[in-house]
Amino acid sequence: MSDHSEAPVAPVEAYEPPYYVAVFTTVRTRNQDGYSETNTRMEGLVKDIPGFLGMDHAQTPGGLGITVGYFRDAAALTEWRTDAEHRAAQKRGRADWYESYTLHVAKVERSHGFSRA
C-alpha cells in the first residue's frame, strides 16, 4: 500500500448487495524498491475492470496495512485475480515487499452508510 495521502478521506459508499469484497491485510518488509510504482499501476488497472466499485486503504503506525476492494460480482473479482500484471505484482510482493499477508474474500449481504451533512 502507498501512503494514499492525496486520496480523499471518505469510505467507499454503501452499495446495494449482494457484492463482493477482497480484504488484503499486510505487513511489509523494509525493502520497498519499486513498490510505490507497482502499487500505482495496480490501482490504475483495477479501476478499468467492469464491476470494480472502489477501494479503501488504512495503515497503522505499527505497519499493518489493510486494503479492501469492492466488486459488483464474482466475475469482476476473478478478472482482477487472474490479470497477468496483477499476478506478476503478487509474485514480486511475496518475493520482496511483504513479510506476511492475508486475503479474505466475502460476499456482502448487508450494507449501509452514514455521512454528516
GROMACS .gro file of N, CA and C in nm:
model
  351
    1MET      N    1   0.084  -0.119   0.000
    1MET     CA    2   0.000   0.000   0.000
    1MET      C    3   0.088   0.124   0.000
    2SER      N    4   0.043   0.222  -0.070
    2SER     CA    5   0.112   0.350  -0.065
    2SER      C    6   0.052   0.431   0.048
    3ASP      N    7   0.105   0.549   0.071
    3ASP     CA    8   0.053   0.633   0.178
    3ASP      C    9  -0.085   0.687   0.148
    4HIS      N   10  -0.120   0.699   0.020
    4HIS     CA   11  -0.251   0.746  -0.022
    4HIS      C   12  -0.285   0.881   0.039
    5SER      N   13  -0.184   0.964   0.066
    5SER     CA   14  -0.207   1.092   0.133
    5SER      C   15  -0.289   1.188   0.047
    6GLU      N   16  -0.287   1.171  -0.086
    6GLU     CA   17  -0.363   1.260  -0.172
    6GLU      C   18  -0.507   1.212  -0.191
    7ALA      N   19  -0.538   1.091  -0.145
    7ALA     CA   20  -0.673   1.037  -0.159
    7ALA      C   21  -0.769   1.107  -0.064
    8PRO      N   22  -0.896   1.128  -0.106
    8PRO     CA   23  -0.992   1.189  -0.015
    8PRO      C   24  -1.017   1.098   0.104
    9VAL      N   25  -1.047   1.159   0.217
    9VAL     CA   26  -1.073   1.083   0.338
    9VAL      C   27  -1.224   1.060   0.347
   10ALA      N   28  -1.267   0.953   0.283
   10ALA     CA   29  -1.408   0.912   0.285
   10ALA      C   30  -1.413   0.765   0.247
   11PRO      N   31  -1.497   0.688   0.313
   11PRO     CA   32  -1.507   0.547   0.278
   11PRO      C   33  -1.579   0.527   0.145
   12VAL      N   34  -1.556   0.413   0.083
   12VAL     CA   35  -1.633   0.376  -0.035
   12VAL      C   36  -1.779   0.371   0.007
   13GLU      N   37  -1.867   0.420  -0.079
   13GLU     CA   38  -2.009   0.425  -0.044
   13GLU      C   39  -2.067   0.285  -0.025
   14ALA      N   40  -2.180   0.278   0.046
   14ALA     CA   41  -2.251   0.152   0.063
   14ALA      C   42  -2.329   0.124  -0.065
   15TYR      N   43  -2.308   0.008  -0.122
   15TYR     CA   44  -2.378  -0.032  -0.245
   15TYR      C   45  -2.489  -0.129  -0.210
   16GLU      N   46  -2.582  -0.144  -0.304
   16GLU     CA   47  -2.691  -0.239  -0.288
   16GLU      C   48  -2.634  -0.381  -0.298
   17PRO      N   49  -2.648  -0.462  -0.194
   17PRO     CA   50  -2.599  -0.600  -0.201
   17PRO      C   51  -2.683  -0.684  -0.297
   18PRO      N   52  -2.630  -0.797  -0.338
   18PRO     CA   53  -2.500  -0.850  -0.297
   18PRO      C   54  -2.387  -0.794  -0.384
   19TYR      N   55  -2.269  -0.790  -0.325
   19TYR     CA   56  -2.146  -0.761  -0.397
   19TYR      C   57  -2.033  -0.828  -0.319
   20TYR      N   58  -1.912  -0.818  -0.367
   20TYR     CA   59  -1.801  -0.890  -0.306
   20TYR      C   60  -1.695  -0.794  -0.255
   21VAL      N   61  -1.626  -0.837  -0.150
   21VAL     CA   62  -1.511  -0.762  -0.100
   21VAL      C   63  -1.390  -0.856  -0.093
   22ALA      N   64  -1.276  -0.799  -0.121
   22ALA     CA   65  -1.148  -0.867  -0.102
   22ALA      C   66  -1.071  -0.783   0.000
   23VAL      N   67  -1.044  -0.842   0.116
   23VAL     CA   68  -0.974  -0.772   0.225
   23VAL      C   69  -0.830  -0.823   0.228
   24PHE      N   70  -0.737  -0.735   0.194
   24PHE     CA   71  -0.595  -0.769   0.185
   24PHE      C   72  -0.522  -0.699   0.299
   25THR      N   73  -0.472  -0.778   0.394
   25THR     CA   74  -0.405  -0.725   0.513
   25THR      C   75  -0.258  -0.763   0.505
   26THR      N   76  -0.169  -0.665   0.525
   26THR     CA   77  -0.027  -0.688   0.503
   26THR      C   78   0.061  -0.633   0.614
   27VAL      N   79   0.179  -0.692   0.623
   27VAL     CA   80   0.293  -0.635   0.695
   27VAL      C   81   0.405  -0.635   0.593
   28ARG      N   82   0.461  -0.518   0.567
   28ARG     CA   83   0.563  -0.506   0.462
   28ARG      C   84   0.704  -0.523   0.517
   29THR      N   85   0.794  -0.560   0.427
   29THR     CA   86   0.936  -0.571   0.459
   29THR      C   87   0.999  -0.431   0.453
   30ARG      N   88   1.124  -0.423   0.489
   30ARG     CA   89   1.196  -0.296   0.476
   30ARG      C   90   1.225  -0.263   0.329
   31ASN      N   91   1.243  -0.365   0.246
   31ASN     CA   92   1.274  -0.345   0.104
   31ASN      C   93   1.145  -0.311   0.030
   32GLN      N   94   1.132  -0.186  -0.008
   32GLN     CA   95   1.014  -0.141  -0.081
   32GLN      C   96   1.049  -0.086  -0.218
   33ASP      N   97   1.167  -0.125  -0.269
   33ASP     CA   98   1.210  -0.078  -0.401
   33ASP      C   99   1.108  -0.118  -0.507
   34GLY      N  100   1.054  -0.020  -0.577
   34GLY     CA  101   0.959  -0.045  -0.684
   34GLY      C  102   0.816  -0.061  -0.639
   35TYR      N  103   0.792  -0.065  -0.509
   35TYR     CA  104   0.657  -0.090  -0.458
   35TYR      C  105   0.560   0.023  -0.498
   36SER      N  106   0.599   0.145  -0.474
   36SER     CA  107   0.509   0.258  -0.499
   36SER      C  108   0.464   0.263  -0.645
   37GLU      N  109   0.556   0.244  -0.736
   37GLU     CA  110   0.523   0.248  -0.878
   37GLU      C  111   0.428   0.133  -0.915
   38THR      N  112   0.457   0.015  -0.862
   38THR     CA  113   0.372  -0.101  -0.890
   38THR      C  114   0.234  -0.082  -0.830
   39ASN      N  115   0.228  -0.030  -0.708
   39ASN     CA  116   0.100  -0.006  -0.643
   39ASN      C  117   0.015   0.093  -0.724
   40THR      N  118   0.077   0.199  -0.771
   40THR     CA  119   0.006   0.297  -0.853
   40THR      C  120  -0.046   0.232  -0.981
   41ARG      N  121   0.035   0.148  -1.044
   41ARG     CA  122  -0.007   0.078  -1.165
   41ARG      C  123  -0.125  -0.016  -1.136
   42MET      N  124  -0.119  -0.090  -1.024
   42MET     CA  125  -0.226  -0.183  -0.989
   42MET      C  126  -0.357  -0.108  -0.962
   43GLU      N  127  -0.348   0.006  -0.896
   43GLU     CA  128  -0.468   0.086  -0.870
   43GLU      C  129  -0.530   0.134  -1.000
   44GLY      N  130  -0.448   0.169  -1.098
   44GLY     CA  131  -0.499   0.210  -1.228
   44GLY      C  132  -0.563   0.094  -1.303
   45LEU      N  133  -0.501  -0.023  -1.297
   45LEU     CA  134  -0.553  -0.141  -1.367
   45LEU      C  135  -0.688  -0.186  -1.311
   46VAL      N  136  -0.697  -0.194  -1.179
   46VAL     CA  137  -0.821  -0.246  -1.119
   46VAL      C  138  -0.939  -0.155  -1.149
   47LYS      N  139  -0.914  -0.026  -1.161
   47LYS     CA  140  -1.023   0.069  -1.190
   47LYS      C  141  -1.084   0.046  -1.329
   48ASP      N  142  -1.010  -0.019  -1.418
   48ASP     CA  143  -1.059  -0.046  -1.553
   48ASP      C  144  -1.143  -0.174  -1.562
   49ILE      N  145  -1.151  -0.249  -1.454
   49ILE     CA  146  -1.228  -0.373  -1.457
   49ILE      C  147  -1.377  -0.343  -1.441
   50PRO      N  148  -1.459  -0.385  -1.538
   50PRO     CA  149  -1.604  -0.366  -1.523
   50PRO      C  150  -1.651  -0.439  -1.397
   51GLY      N  151  -1.723  -0.368  -1.313
   51GLY     CA  152  -1.770  -0.426  -1.188
   51GLY      C  153  -1.686  -0.388  -1.067
   52PHE      N  154  -1.573  -0.320  -1.089
   52PHE     CA  155  -1.495  -0.268  -0.975
   52PHE      C  156  -1.570  -0.149  -0.918
   53LEU      N  157  -1.596  -0.150  -0.786
   53LEU     CA  158  -1.675  -0.046  -0.721
   53LEU      C  159  -1.591   0.057  -0.645
   54GLY      N  160  -1.474   0.018  -0.599
   54GLY     CA  161  -1.391   0.111  -0.524
   54GLY      C  162  -1.296   0.038  -0.432
   55MET      N  163  -1.219   0.118  -0.356
   55MET     CA  164  -1.116   0.063  -0.270
   55MET      C  165  -1.096   0.154  -0.149
   56ASP      N  166  -1.083   0.093  -0.032
   56ASP     CA  167  -1.047   0.165   0.090
   56ASP      C  168  -0.909   0.118   0.136
   57HIS      N  169  -0.832   0.209   0.197
   57HIS     CA  170  -0.698   0.177   0.248
   57HIS      C  171  -0.685   0.230   0.390
   58ALA      N  172  -0.608   0.157   0.471
   58ALA     CA  173  -0.573   0.205   0.604
   58ALA      C  174  -0.435   0.148   0.640
   59GLN      N  175  -0.360   0.225   0.717
   59GLN     CA  176  -0.226   0.184   0.761
   59GLN      C  177  -0.210   0.223   0.906
   60THR      N  178  -0.170   0.129   0.990
   60THR     CA  179  -0.147   0.161   1.131
   60THR      C  180  -0.005   0.214   1.148
   61PRO      N  181   0.020   0.292   1.253
   61PRO     CA  182   0.158   0.337   1.278
   61PRO      C  183   0.255   0.219   1.297
   62GLY      N  184   0.205   0.106   1.343
   62GLY     CA  185   0.289  -0.010   1.364
   62GLY      C  186   0.319  -0.089   1.239
   63GLY      N  187   0.257  -0.054   1.126
   63GLY     CA  188   0.291  -0.116   0.999
   63GLY      C  189   0.189  -0.213   0.941
   64LEU      N  190   0.076  -0.233   1.006
   64LEU     CA  191  -0.028  -0.319   0.950
   64LEU      C  192  -0.105  -0.240   0.845
   65GLY      N  193  -0.111  -0.293   0.723
   65GLY     CA  194  -0.184  -0.227   0.616
   65GLY      C  195  -0.306  -0.306   0.578
   66ILE      N  196  -0.415  -0.237   0.547
   66ILE     CA  197  -0.538  -0.303   0.504
   66ILE      C  198  -0.590  -0.234   0.379
   67THR      N  199  -0.618  -0.312   0.277
   67THR     CA  200  -0.682  -0.264   0.155
   67THR      C  201  -0.807  -0.348   0.135
   68VAL      N  202  -0.919  -0.282   0.114
   68VAL     CA  203  -1.044  -0.351   0.086
   68VAL      C  204  -1.089  -0.311  -0.054
   69GLY      N  205  -1.101  -0.409  -0.142
   69GLY     CA  206  -1.151  -0.385  -0.277
   69GLY      C  207  -1.295  -0.432  -0.285
   70TYR      N  208  -1.379  -0.354  -0.353
   70TYR     CA  209  -1.521  -0.383  -0.365
   70TYR      C  210  -1.553  -0.415  -0.511
   71PHE      N  211  -1.624  -0.525  -0.534
   71PHE     CA  212  -1.654  -0.572  -0.668
   71PHE      C  213  -1.801  -0.609  -0.680
   72ARG      N  214  -1.865  -0.568  -0.789
   72ARG     CA  215  -2.008  -0.591  -0.809
   72ARG      C  216  -2.041  -0.740  -0.810
   73ASP      N  217  -1.953  -0.823  -0.869
   73ASP     CA  218  -1.986  -0.965  -0.881
   73ASP      C  219  -1.857  -1.048  -0.879
   74ALA      N  220  -1.876  -1.180  -0.870
   74ALA     CA  221  -1.762  -1.270  -0.864
   74ALA      C  222  -1.680  -1.266  -0.992
   75ALA      N  223  -1.744  -1.240  -1.105
   75ALA     CA  224  -1.671  -1.234  -1.233
   75ALA      C  225  -1.570  -1.119  -1.233
   76ALA      N  226  -1.608  -1.005  -1.177
   76ALA     CA  227  -1.516  -0.891  -1.169
   76ALA      C  228  -1.398  -0.924  -1.079
   77LEU      N  229  -1.425  -0.987  -0.968
   77LEU     CA  230  -1.319  -1.026  -0.876
   77LEU      C  231  -1.226  -1.128  -0.941
   78THR      N  232  -1.281  -1.222  -1.014
   78THR     CA  233  -1.200  -1.322  -1.085
   78THR      C  234  -1.113  -1.256  -1.192
   79GLU      N  235  -1.170  -1.160  -1.263
   79GLU     CA  236  -1.092  -1.089  -1.364
   79GLU      C  237  -0.971  -1.020  -1.301
   80TRP      N  238  -0.990  -0.960  -1.185
   80TRP     CA  239  -0.879  -0.895  -1.115
   80TRP      C  240  -0.779  -0.998  -1.065
   81ARG      N  241  -0.826  -1.105  -1.007
   81ARG     CA  242  -0.738  -1.208  -0.952
   81ARG      C  243  -0.652  -1.271  -1.060
   82THR      N  244  -0.703  -1.283  -1.181
   82THR     CA  245  -0.630  -1.352  -1.287
   82THR      C  246  -0.559  -1.259  -1.386
   83ASP      N  247  -0.566  -1.128  -1.365
   83ASP     CA  248  -0.497  -1.034  -1.452
   83ASP      C  249  -0.346  -1.062  -1.449
   84ALA      N  250  -0.285  -1.071  -1.566
   84ALA     CA  251  -0.143  -1.109  -1.578
   84ALA      C  252  -0.050  -1.012  -1.504
   85GLU      N  253  -0.073  -0.882  -1.517
   85GLU     CA  254   0.013  -0.785  -1.446
   85GLU      C  255  -0.007  -0.795  -1.296
   86HIS      N  256  -0.131  -0.816  -1.253
   86HIS     CA  257  -0.158  -0.831  -1.110
   86HIS      C  258  -0.089  -0.957  -1.056
   87ARG      N  259  -0.094  -1.067  -1.133
   87ARG     CA  260  -0.027  -1.191  -1.091
   87ARG      C  261   0.124  -1.168  -1.076
   88ALA      N  262   0.183  -1.093  -1.168
   88ALA     CA  263   0.327  -1.063  -1.160
   88ALA      C  264   0.357  -0.979  -1.037
   89ALA      N  265   0.270  -0.883  -1.007
   89ALA     CA  266   0.288  -0.799  -0.887
   89ALA      C  267   0.274  -0.883  -0.760
   90GLN      N  268   0.182  -0.977  -0.760
   90GLN     CA  269   0.166  -1.066  -0.644
   90GLN      C  270   0.295  -1.145  -0.620
   91LYS      N  271   0.352  -1.196  -0.726
   91LYS     CA  272   0.476  -1.273  -0.716
   91LYS      C  273   0.588  -1.187  -0.660
   92ARG      N  274   0.599  -1.065  -0.710
   92ARG     CA  275   0.703  -0.973  -0.660
   92ARG      C  276   0.676  -0.938  -0.514
   93GLY      N  277   0.550  -0.920  -0.478
   93GLY     CA  278   0.515  -0.891  -0.339
   93GLY      C  279   0.562  -1.000  -0.245
   94ARG      N  280   0.538  -1.126  -0.282
   94ARG     CA  281   0.583  -1.238  -0.197
   94ARG      C  282   0.736  -1.244  -0.191
   95ALA      N  283   0.801  -1.212  -0.301
   95ALA     CA  284   0.948  -1.220  -0.305
   95ALA      C  285   1.015  -1.104  -0.231
   96ASP      N  286   0.956  -0.983  -0.239
   96ASP     CA  287   1.027  -0.864  -0.192
   96ASP      C  288   0.954  -0.778  -0.089
   97TRP      N  289   0.825  -0.753  -0.105
   97TRP     CA  290   0.760  -0.645  -0.032
   97TRP      C  291   0.684  -0.684   0.093
   98TYR      N  292   0.641  -0.810   0.103
   98TYR     CA  293   0.557  -0.849   0.217
   98TYR      C  294   0.627  -0.944   0.311
   99GLU      N  295   0.624  -0.910   0.437
   99GLU     CA  296   0.668  -1.000   0.543
   99GLU      C  297   0.560  -1.108   0.561
  100SER      N  298   0.436  -1.063   0.556
  100SER     CA  299   0.321  -1.154   0.564
  100SER      C  300   0.198  -1.083   0.509
  101TYR      N  301   0.099  -1.164   0.470
  101TYR     CA  302  -0.029  -1.107   0.429
  101TYR      C  303  -0.139  -1.210   0.445
  102THR      N  304  -0.262  -1.161   0.450
  102THR     CA  305  -0.379  -1.247   0.443
  102THR      C  306  -0.475  -1.186   0.342
  103LEU      N  307  -0.554  -1.271   0.281
  103LEU     CA  308  -0.657  -1.227   0.189
  103LEU      C  309  -0.786  -1.296   0.230
  104HIS      N  310  -0.889  -1.217   0.249
  104HIS     CA  311  -1.021  -1.269   0.282
  104HIS      C  312  -1.117  -1.218   0.175
  105VAL      N  313  -1.195  -1.308   0.117
  105VAL     CA  314  -1.294  -1.271   0.017
  105VAL      C  315  -1.431  -1.307   0.073
  106ALA      N  316  -1.524  -1.213   0.062
  106ALA     CA  317  -1.657  -1.235   0.119
  106ALA      C  318  -1.765  -1.175   0.030
  107LYS      N  319  -1.882  -1.234   0.038
  107LYS     CA  320  -1.999  -1.181  -0.030
  107LYS      C  321  -2.075  -1.094   0.071
  108VAL      N  322  -2.099  -0.971   0.033
  108VAL     CA  323  -2.168  -0.876   0.122
  108VAL      C  324  -2.318  -0.898   0.107
  109GLU      N  325  -2.383  -0.917   0.219
  109GLU     CA  326  -2.527  -0.938   0.220
  109GLU      C  327  -2.603  -0.820   0.277
  110ARG      N  328  -2.535  -0.735   0.349
  110ARG     CA  329  -2.599  -0.616   0.406
  110ARG      C  330  -2.498  -0.503   0.400
  111SER      N  331  -2.546  -0.382   0.370
  111SER     CA  332  -2.458  -0.267   0.357
  111SER      C  333  -2.538  -0.139   0.381
  112HIS      N  334  -2.484  -0.050   0.460
  112HIS     CA  335  -2.545   0.081   0.476
  112HIS      C  336  -2.436   0.180   0.515
  113GLY      N  337  -2.464   0.308   0.510
  113GLY     CA  338  -2.365   0.408   0.541
  113GLY      C  339  -2.427   0.529   0.607
  114PHE      N  340  -2.342   0.622   0.645
  114PHE     CA  341  -2.382   0.746   0.709
  114PHE      C  342  -2.283   0.853   0.670
  115SER      N  343  -2.332   0.971   0.641
  115SER     CA  344  -2.247   1.088   0.618
  115SER      C  345  -2.311   1.208   0.684
  116ARG      N  346  -2.232   1.280   0.762
  116ARG     CA  347  -2.282   1.403   0.823
  116ARG      C  348  -2.302   1.508   0.715
  117ALA      N  349  -2.413   1.572   0.714
  117ALA     CA  350  -2.443   1.672   0.610
  117ALA      C  351  -2.368   1.801   0.633
   0.00000   0.00000   0.00000
